Tab-separated table of C-alpha atoms in Angstrom:
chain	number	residue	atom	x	y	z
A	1	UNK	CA	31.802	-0.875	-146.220
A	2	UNK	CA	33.176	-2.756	-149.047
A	3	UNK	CA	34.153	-6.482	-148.844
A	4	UNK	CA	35.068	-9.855	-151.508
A	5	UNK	CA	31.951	-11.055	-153.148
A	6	UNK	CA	31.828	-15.072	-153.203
A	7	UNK	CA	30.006	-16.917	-155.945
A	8	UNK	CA	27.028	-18.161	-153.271
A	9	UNK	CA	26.335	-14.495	-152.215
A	10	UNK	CA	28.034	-13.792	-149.594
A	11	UNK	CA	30.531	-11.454	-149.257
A	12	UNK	CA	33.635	-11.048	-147.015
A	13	UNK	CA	35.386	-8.718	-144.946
A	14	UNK	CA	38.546	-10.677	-145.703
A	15	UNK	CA	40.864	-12.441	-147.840
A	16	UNK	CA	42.624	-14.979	-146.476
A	17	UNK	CA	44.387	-17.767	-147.727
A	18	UNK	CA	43.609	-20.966	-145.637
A	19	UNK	CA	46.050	-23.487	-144.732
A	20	UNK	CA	44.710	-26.688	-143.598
A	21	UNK	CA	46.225	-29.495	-141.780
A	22	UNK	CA	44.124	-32.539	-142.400
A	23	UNK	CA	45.709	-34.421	-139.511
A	24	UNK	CA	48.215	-33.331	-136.477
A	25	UNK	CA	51.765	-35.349	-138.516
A	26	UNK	CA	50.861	-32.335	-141.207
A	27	UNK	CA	50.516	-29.583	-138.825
A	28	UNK	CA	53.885	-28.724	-138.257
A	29	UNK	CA	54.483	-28.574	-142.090
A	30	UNK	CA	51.093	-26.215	-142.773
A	31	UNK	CA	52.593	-23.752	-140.000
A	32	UNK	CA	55.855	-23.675	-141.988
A	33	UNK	CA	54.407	-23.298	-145.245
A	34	UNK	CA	51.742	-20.360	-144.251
A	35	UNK	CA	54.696	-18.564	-141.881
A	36	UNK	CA	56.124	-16.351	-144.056
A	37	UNK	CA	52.494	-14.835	-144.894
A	38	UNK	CA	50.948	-14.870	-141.616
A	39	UNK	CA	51.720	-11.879	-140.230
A	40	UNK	CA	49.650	-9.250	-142.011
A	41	UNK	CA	47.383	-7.342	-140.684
A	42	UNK	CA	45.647	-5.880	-143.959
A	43	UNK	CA	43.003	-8.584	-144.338
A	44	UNK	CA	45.395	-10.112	-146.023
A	45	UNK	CA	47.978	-13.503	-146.339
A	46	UNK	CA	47.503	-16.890	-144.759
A	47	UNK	CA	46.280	-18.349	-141.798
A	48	UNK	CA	46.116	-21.823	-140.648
A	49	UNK	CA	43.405	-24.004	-139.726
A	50	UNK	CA	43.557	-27.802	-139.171
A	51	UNK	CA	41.920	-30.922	-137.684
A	52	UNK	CA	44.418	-32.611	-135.620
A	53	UNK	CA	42.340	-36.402	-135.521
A	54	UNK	CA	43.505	-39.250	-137.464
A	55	UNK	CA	40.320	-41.052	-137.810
A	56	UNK	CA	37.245	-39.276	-139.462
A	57	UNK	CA	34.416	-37.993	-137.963
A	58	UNK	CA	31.126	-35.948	-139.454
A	59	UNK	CA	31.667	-32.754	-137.449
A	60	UNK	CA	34.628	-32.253	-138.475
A	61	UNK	CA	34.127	-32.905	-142.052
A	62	UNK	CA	31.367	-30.590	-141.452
A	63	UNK	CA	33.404	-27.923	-140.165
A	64	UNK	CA	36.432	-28.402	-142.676
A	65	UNK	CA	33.427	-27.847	-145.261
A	66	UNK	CA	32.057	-24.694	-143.709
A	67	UNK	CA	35.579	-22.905	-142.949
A	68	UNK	CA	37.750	-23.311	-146.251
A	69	UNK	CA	34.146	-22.248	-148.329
A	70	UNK	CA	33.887	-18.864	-145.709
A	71	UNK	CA	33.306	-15.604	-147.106
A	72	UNK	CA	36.409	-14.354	-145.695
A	73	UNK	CA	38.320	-16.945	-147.149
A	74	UNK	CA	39.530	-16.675	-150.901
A	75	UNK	CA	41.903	-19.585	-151.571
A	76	UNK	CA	42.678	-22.918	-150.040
A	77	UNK	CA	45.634	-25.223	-149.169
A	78	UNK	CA	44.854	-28.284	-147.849
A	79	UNK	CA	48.313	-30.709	-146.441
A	80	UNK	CA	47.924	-33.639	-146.000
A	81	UNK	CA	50.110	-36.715	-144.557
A	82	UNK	CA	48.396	-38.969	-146.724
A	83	UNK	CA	47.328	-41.884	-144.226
A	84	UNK	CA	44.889	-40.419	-142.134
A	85	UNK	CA	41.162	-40.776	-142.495
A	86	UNK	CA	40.255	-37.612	-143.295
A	87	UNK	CA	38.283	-37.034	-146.573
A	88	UNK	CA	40.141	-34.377	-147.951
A	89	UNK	CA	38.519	-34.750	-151.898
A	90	UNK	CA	35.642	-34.046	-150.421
A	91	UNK	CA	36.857	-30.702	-148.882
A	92	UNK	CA	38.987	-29.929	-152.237
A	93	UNK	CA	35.835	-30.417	-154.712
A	94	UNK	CA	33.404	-28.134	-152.651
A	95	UNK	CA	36.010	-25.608	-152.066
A	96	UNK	CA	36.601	-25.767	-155.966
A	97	UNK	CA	32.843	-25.894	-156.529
A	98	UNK	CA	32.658	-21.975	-154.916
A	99	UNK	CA	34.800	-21.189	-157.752
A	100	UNK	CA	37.571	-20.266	-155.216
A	101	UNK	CA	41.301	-22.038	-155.887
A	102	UNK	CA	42.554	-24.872	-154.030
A	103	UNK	CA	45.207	-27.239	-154.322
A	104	UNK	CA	45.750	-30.551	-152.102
A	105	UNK	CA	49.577	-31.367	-151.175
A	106	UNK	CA	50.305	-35.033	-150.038
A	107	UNK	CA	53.377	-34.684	-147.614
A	108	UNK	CA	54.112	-38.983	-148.299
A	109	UNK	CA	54.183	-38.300	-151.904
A	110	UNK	CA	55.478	-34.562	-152.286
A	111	UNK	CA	58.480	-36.254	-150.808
A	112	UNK	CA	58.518	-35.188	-147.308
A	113	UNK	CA	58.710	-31.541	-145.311
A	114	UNK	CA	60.852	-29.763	-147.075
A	115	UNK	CA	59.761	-30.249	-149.905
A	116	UNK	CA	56.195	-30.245	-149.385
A	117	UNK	CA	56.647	-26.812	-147.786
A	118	UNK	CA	58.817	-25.123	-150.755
A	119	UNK	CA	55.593	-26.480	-152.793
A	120	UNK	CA	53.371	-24.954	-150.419
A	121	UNK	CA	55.015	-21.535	-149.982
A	122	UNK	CA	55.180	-21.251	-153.565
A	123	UNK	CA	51.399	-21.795	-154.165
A	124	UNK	CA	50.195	-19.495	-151.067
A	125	UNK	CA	52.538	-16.739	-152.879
A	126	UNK	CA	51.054	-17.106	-156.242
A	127	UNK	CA	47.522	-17.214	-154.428
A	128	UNK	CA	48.034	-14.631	-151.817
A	129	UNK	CA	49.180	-11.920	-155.014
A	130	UNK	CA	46.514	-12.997	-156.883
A	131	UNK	CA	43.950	-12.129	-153.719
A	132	UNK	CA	45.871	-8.894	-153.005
A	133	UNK	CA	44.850	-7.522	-156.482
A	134	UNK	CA	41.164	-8.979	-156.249
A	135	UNK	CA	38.130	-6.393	-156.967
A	136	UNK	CA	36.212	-5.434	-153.978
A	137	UNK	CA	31.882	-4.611	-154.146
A	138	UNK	CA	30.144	-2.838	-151.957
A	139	UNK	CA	28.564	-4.512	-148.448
A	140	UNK	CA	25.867	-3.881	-146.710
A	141	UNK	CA	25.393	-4.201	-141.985
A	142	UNK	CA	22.835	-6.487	-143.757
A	143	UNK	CA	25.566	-8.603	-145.395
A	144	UNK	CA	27.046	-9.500	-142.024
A	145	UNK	CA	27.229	-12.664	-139.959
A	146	UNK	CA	28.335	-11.537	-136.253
A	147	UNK	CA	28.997	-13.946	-133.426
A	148	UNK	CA	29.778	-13.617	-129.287
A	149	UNK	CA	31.157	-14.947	-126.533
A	150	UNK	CA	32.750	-14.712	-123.602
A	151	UNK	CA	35.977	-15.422	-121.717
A	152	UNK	CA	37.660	-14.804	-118.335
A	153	UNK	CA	34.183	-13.429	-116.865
A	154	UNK	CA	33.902	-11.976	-113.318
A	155	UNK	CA	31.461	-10.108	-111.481
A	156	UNK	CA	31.343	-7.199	-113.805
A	157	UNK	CA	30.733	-8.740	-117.228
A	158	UNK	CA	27.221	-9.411	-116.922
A	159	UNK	CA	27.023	-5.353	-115.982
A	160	UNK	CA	28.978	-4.116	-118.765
A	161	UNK	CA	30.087	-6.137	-121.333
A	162	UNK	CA	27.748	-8.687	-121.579
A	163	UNK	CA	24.595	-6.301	-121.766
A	164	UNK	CA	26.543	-3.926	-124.060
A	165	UNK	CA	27.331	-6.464	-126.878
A	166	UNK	CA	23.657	-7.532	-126.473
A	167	UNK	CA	22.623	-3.965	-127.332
A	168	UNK	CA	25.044	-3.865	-129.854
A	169	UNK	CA	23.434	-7.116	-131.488
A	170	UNK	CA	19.966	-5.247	-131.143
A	171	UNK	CA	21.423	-2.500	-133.934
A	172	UNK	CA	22.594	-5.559	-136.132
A	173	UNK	CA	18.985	-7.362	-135.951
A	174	UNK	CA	17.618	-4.070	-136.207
A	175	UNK	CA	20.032	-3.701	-139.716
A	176	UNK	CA	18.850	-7.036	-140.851
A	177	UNK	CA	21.977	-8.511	-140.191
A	178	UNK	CA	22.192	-11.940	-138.505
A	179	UNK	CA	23.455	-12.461	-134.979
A	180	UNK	CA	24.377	-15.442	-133.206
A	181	UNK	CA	24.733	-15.829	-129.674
A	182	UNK	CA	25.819	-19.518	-127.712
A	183	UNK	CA	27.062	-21.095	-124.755
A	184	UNK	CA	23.760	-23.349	-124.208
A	185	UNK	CA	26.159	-24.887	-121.079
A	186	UNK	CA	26.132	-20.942	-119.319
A	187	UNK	CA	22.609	-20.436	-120.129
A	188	UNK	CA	21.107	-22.933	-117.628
A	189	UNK	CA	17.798	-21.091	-115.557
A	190	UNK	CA	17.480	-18.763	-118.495
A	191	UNK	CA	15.454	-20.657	-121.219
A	192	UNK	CA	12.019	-20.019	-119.843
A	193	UNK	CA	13.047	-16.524	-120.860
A	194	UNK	CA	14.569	-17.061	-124.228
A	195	UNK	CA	11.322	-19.406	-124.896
A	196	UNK	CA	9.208	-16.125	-124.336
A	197	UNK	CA	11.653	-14.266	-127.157
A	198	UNK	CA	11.265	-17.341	-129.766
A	199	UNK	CA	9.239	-16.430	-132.994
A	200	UNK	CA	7.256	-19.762	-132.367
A	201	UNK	CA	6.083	-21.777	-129.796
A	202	UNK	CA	7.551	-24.644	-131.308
A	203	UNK	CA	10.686	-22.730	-131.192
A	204	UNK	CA	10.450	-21.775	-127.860
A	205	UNK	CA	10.351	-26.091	-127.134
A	206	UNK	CA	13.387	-26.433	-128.625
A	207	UNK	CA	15.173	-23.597	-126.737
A	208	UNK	CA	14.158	-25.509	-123.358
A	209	UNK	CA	15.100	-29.103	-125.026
A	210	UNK	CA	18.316	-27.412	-125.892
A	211	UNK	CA	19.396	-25.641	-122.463
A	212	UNK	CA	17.687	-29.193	-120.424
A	213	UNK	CA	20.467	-30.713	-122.923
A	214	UNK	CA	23.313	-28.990	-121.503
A	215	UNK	CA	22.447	-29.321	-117.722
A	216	UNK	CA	21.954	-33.308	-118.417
A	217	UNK	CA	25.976	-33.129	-120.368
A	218	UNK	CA	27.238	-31.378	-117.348
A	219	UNK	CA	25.916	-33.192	-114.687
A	220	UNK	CA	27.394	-36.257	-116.135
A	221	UNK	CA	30.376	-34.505	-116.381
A	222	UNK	CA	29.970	-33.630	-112.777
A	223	UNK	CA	31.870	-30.270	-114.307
A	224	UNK	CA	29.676	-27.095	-114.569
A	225	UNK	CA	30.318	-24.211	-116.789
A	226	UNK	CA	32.268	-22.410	-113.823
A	227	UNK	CA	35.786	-22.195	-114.005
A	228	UNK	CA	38.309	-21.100	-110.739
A	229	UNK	CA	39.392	-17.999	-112.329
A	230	UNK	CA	34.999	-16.877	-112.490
A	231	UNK	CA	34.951	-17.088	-108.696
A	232	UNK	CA	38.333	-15.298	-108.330
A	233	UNK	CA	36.804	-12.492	-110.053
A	234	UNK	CA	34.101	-12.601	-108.346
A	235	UNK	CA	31.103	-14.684	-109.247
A	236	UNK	CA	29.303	-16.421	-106.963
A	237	UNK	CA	27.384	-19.496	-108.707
A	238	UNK	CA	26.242	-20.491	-111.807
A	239	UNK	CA	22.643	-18.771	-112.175
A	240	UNK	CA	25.067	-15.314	-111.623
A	241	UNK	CA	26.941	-16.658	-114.278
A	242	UNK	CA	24.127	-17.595	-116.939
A	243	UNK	CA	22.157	-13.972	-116.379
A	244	UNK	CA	25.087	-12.310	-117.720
A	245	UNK	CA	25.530	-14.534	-120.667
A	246	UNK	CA	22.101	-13.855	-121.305
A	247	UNK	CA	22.398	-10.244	-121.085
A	248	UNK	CA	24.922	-11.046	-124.804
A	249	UNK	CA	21.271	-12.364	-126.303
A	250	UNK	CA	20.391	-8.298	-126.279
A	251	UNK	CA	16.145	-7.991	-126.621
A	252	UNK	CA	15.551	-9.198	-130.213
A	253	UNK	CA	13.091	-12.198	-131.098
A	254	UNK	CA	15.139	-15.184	-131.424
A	255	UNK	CA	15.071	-16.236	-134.742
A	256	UNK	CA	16.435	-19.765	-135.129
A	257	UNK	CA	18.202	-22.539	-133.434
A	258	UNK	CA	21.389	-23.670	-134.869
A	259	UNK	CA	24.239	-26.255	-134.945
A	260	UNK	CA	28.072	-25.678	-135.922
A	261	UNK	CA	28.584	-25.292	-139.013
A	262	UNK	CA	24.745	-23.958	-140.220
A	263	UNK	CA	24.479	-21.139	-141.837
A	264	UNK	CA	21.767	-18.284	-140.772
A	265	UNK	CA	19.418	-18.402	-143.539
A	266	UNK	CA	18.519	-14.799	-143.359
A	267	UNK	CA	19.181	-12.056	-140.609
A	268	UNK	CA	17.602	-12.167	-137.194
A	269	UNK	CA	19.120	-13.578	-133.571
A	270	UNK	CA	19.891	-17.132	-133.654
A	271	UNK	CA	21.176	-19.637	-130.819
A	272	UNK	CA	23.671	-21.754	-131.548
A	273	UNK	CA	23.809	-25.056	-129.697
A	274	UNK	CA	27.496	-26.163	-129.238
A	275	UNK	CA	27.165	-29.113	-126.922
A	276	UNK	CA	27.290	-32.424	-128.291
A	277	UNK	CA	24.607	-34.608	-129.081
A	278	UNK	CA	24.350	-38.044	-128.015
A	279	UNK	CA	26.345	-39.640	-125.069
A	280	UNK	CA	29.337	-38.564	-123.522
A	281	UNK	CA	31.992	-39.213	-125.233
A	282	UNK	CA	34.091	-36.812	-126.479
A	283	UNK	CA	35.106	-34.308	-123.386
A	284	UNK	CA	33.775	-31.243	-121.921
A	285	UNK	CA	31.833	-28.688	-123.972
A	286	UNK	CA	31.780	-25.310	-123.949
A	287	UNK	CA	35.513	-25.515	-122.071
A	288	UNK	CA	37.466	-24.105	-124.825
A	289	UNK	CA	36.538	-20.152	-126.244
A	290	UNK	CA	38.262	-21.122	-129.084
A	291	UNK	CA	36.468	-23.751	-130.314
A	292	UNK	CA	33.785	-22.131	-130.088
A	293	UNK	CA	34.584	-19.046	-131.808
A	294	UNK	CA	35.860	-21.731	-134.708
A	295	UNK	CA	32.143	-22.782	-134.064
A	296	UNK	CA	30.874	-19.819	-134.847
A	297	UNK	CA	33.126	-18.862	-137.317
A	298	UNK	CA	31.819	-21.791	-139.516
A	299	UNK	CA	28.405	-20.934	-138.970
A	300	UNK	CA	29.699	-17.900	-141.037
A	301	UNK	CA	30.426	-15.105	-138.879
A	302	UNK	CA	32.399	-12.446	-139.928
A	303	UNK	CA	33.770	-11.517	-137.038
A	304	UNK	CA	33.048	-12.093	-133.153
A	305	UNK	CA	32.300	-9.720	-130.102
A	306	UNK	CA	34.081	-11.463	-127.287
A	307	UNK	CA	33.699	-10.216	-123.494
A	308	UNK	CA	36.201	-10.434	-120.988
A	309	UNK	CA	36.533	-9.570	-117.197
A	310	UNK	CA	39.527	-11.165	-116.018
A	311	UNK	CA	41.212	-10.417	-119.221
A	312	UNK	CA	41.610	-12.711	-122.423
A	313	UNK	CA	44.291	-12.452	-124.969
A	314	UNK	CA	42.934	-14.734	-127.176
A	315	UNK	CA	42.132	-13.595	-131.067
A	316	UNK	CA	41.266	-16.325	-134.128
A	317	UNK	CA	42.630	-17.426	-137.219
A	318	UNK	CA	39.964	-16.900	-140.377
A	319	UNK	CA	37.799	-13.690	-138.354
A	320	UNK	CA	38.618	-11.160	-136.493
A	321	UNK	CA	37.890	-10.895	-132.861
A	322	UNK	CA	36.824	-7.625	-130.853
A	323	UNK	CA	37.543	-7.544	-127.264
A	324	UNK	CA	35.072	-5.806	-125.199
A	325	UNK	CA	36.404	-5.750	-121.475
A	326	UNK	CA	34.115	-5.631	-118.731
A	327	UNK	CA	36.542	-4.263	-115.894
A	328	UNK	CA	38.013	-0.778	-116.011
A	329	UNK	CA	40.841	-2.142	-114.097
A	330	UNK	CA	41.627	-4.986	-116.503
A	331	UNK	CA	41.564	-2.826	-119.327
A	332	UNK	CA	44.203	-0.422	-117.994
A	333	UNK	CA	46.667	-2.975	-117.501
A	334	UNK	CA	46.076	-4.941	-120.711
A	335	UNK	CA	44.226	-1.960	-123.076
A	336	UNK	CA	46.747	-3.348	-125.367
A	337	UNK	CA	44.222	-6.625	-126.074
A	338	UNK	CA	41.568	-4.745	-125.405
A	339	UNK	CA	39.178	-3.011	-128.278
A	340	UNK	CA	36.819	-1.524	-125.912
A	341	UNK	CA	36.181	-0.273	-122.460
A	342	UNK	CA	32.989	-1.234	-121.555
A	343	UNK	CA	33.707	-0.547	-117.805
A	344	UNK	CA	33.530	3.066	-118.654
A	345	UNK	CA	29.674	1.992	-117.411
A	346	UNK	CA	30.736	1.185	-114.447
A	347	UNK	CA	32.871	3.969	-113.788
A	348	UNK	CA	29.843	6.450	-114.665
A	349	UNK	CA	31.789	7.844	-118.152
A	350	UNK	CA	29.061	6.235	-120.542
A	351	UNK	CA	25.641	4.217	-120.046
A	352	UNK	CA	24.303	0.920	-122.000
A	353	UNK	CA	23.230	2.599	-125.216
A	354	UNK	CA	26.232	4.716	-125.721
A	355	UNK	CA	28.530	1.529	-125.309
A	356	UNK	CA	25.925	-0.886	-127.617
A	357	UNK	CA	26.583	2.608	-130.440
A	358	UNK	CA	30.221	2.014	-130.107
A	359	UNK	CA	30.278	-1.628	-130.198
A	360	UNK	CA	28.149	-1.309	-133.206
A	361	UNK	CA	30.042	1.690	-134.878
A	362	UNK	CA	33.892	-0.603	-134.329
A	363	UNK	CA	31.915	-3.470	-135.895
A	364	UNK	CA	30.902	-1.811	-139.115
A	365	UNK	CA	34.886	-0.049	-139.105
A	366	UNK	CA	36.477	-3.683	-138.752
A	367	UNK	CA	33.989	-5.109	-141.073
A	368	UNK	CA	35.247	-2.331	-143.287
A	369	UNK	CA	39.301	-3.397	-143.014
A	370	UNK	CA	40.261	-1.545	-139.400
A	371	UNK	CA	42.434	-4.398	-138.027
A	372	UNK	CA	41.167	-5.404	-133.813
A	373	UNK	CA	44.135	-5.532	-131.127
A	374	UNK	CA	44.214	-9.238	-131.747
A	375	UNK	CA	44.833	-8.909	-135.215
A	376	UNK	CA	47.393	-6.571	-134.611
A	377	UNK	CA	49.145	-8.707	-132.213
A	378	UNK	CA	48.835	-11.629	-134.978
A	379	UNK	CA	46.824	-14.008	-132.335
A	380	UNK	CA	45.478	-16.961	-135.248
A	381	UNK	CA	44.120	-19.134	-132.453
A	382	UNK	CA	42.121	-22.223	-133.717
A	383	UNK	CA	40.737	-25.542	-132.105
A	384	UNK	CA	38.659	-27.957	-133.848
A	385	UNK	CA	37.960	-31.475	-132.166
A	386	UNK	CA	35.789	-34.329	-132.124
A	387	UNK	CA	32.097	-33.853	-131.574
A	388	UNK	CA	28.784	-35.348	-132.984
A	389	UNK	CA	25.768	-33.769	-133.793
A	390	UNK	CA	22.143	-34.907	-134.657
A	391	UNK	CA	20.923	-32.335	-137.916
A	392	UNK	CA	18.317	-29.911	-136.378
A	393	UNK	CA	14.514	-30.281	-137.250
A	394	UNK	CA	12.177	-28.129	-138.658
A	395	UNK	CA	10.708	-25.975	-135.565
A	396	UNK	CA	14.487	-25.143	-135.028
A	397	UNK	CA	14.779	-22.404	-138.213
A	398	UNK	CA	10.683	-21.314	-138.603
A	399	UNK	CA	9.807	-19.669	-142.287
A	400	UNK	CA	9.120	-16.079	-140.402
A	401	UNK	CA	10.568	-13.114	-141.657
């Protein structure tokens, strides 16, 4: 594999420009500005990314932070409208800290969309050149960051899918690579069982504080993780539901506990804990499989396994996104979104290891430039909100190797 080397380390299997809104009034005008760019499928050109709020809030600085510094990011635009809160130097100086180039255009004093946009296009082109001709170095399965999740489940995704991506992220751990795994919300009855996987007992505490979390959000919510479309496919209740996000977890020792936007120290399995902290306040959690992906995605993934029953179409901007579908049926009517056919279990073509080997084998190919179906089909999906989190503590990343 060979990928972009970035001047903390890591290295990417990209090279994007990013486009960032700073505020929903500049959105329009980033979309405009990374259009002419954003359809290539080399590894290449822009995508855009963007924070819609108008009044600040940590998390999202957080994940601004995180996404324009990402290894598969090499430049970065940021537009802004130049009255929201947002604290855009702060982005600009850490982004031109990694050494990478960035450039901040005020729509209010660039005077207005037009003009900010001919400004804009002309400094993704010079950028976007510049990247095209950049030097690549050689990468390492240890090098990567791989995230999963999944989307449109029914009954067979915690049969095929689900249980081949985890085998899949046993290769990676195996590789020293780091793999992170999340949904805390769809993991409710099964942290007695990730507690016996944790490196620590202290870790293992945290893994039940972390799942008891959840179940407390959503009863509040009076809204589980358990959408119409699950039982239409098939699924019965929730504890059906959480053993086959489980199954995504594979059989490694769980590393770490994490929070958007931290960064894996060092390879291993790692759960990522993407509901809020705090009170209710800002809306359901785990609702949206793009946010989450974004979630992941700033906790530097690469790229992200995501499973499907029912049949997602859904890719990301920044990452690419493999589609591993769990029903054999599904994937003949949309194998045009989908990567892999992990029904072939199902169907008796091909058991759990020889599906985890594929998964595994695709993932070192994309890693290596082969675009996924979504990239193909230019899906740049990308939702970042408002949440708060508390900073994790010291049991949640233990000094084991």
């Amino acid at each position: 594999m060979k990928g972009w080397l970035r001047s903390d380390g890591r290295k990417g299997i990209r090279n994007y420009v990013a486009v960032a809104y700073l505020v929903e009034c500049a959105h329009h005008v980033a979309r405009e500005i990374a259009a002419p760019y954003n359809a290539m499928t080399d590894g290449s050109g822009a995508h855009v990314i963007g924070f819609p709020g108008c009044y600040p809030n940590p998390y999202a600085l957080k994940m601004m932070q995180r996404l324009a510094t990402h290894p598969n990011v090499g430049a970065v635009l940021l537009v802004s409208l130049g009255c929201e809160g947002f604290n855009k130097r702060s982005v600009e100086n850490l982004v031109r800290e990694s050494g990478r180039p960035v450039k901040t255009l005020v729509i209010q004093e660039t005077g207005g969309t037009r003009s900010t946009i001919a400004a804009g296009r002309a400094w993704v082109a010079e950028q976007a050149a510049a990247l095209a001709a950049a030097p690549t170095v050689p990468m390492a399965v240890s090098d990567l960051v791989v995230g999963t999740i999944c989307g449109g489940s029914d009954a067979t995704s915690g049969l095929t899918a689900n249980p081949a991506m985890g085998r899949a992220f046993d290769f990676l751990v195996a590789e020293r690579a780091a793999a992170i795994f999340e949904e805390t919300g769809e993991l409710i009855g099964m942290e007695n069982w990730m507690a016996d996987r944790a490196v620590t007992p202290e870790l293992g505490a945290e893994i039940k504080a972390c799942v008891a979390k959840a179940a407390a959000y959503y009863e509040t919510l009076g809204y589980p993780s358990f959408a119409p479309g699950n039982a239409d496919g098939g699924l019965t209740t929730i504890e059906e539901k959480s053993l086959g996000a489980y199954a995504k977890s594979g059989a490694s020792p769980i590393s770490g506990i994490i929070k958007p936007g931290d960064i894996p120290p060092r390879g291993g399995l790692y759960l990522l804990d993407v509901v809020p902290d705090g009170e209710v306040r800002f809306g359901f959690p785990n609702i949206s499989d793009n946010a989450e992906i974004a979630e992941l995605i700033a906790c530097g993934s690469h790229l992200i396994l995501f499973s499907t029953g029912r049949g997602s179409v859904v890719g990301s901007a920044l990452a690419p996104v493999i589609k591993v579908c769990a029903n054999p049926r599904t994937y003949q009517r949309m194998a045009d979104d989908m990567d892999v056919n992990a029904g072939r279990i199902l169907t008796g073509e091909a058991d759990l290891d020889t599906m985890g080997r594929e998964i595994f084998d695709l993932i070192k190919q994309v890693a290596d430039g082969a675009a996924t179906k979504s990239e193909d089909l230019g899906h740049q999906e990308f939702i970042l909100t408002y949440k708060s989190f508390t900073p994790i503590g010291p049991a949640c990343l233990p000094a084991v190797a």
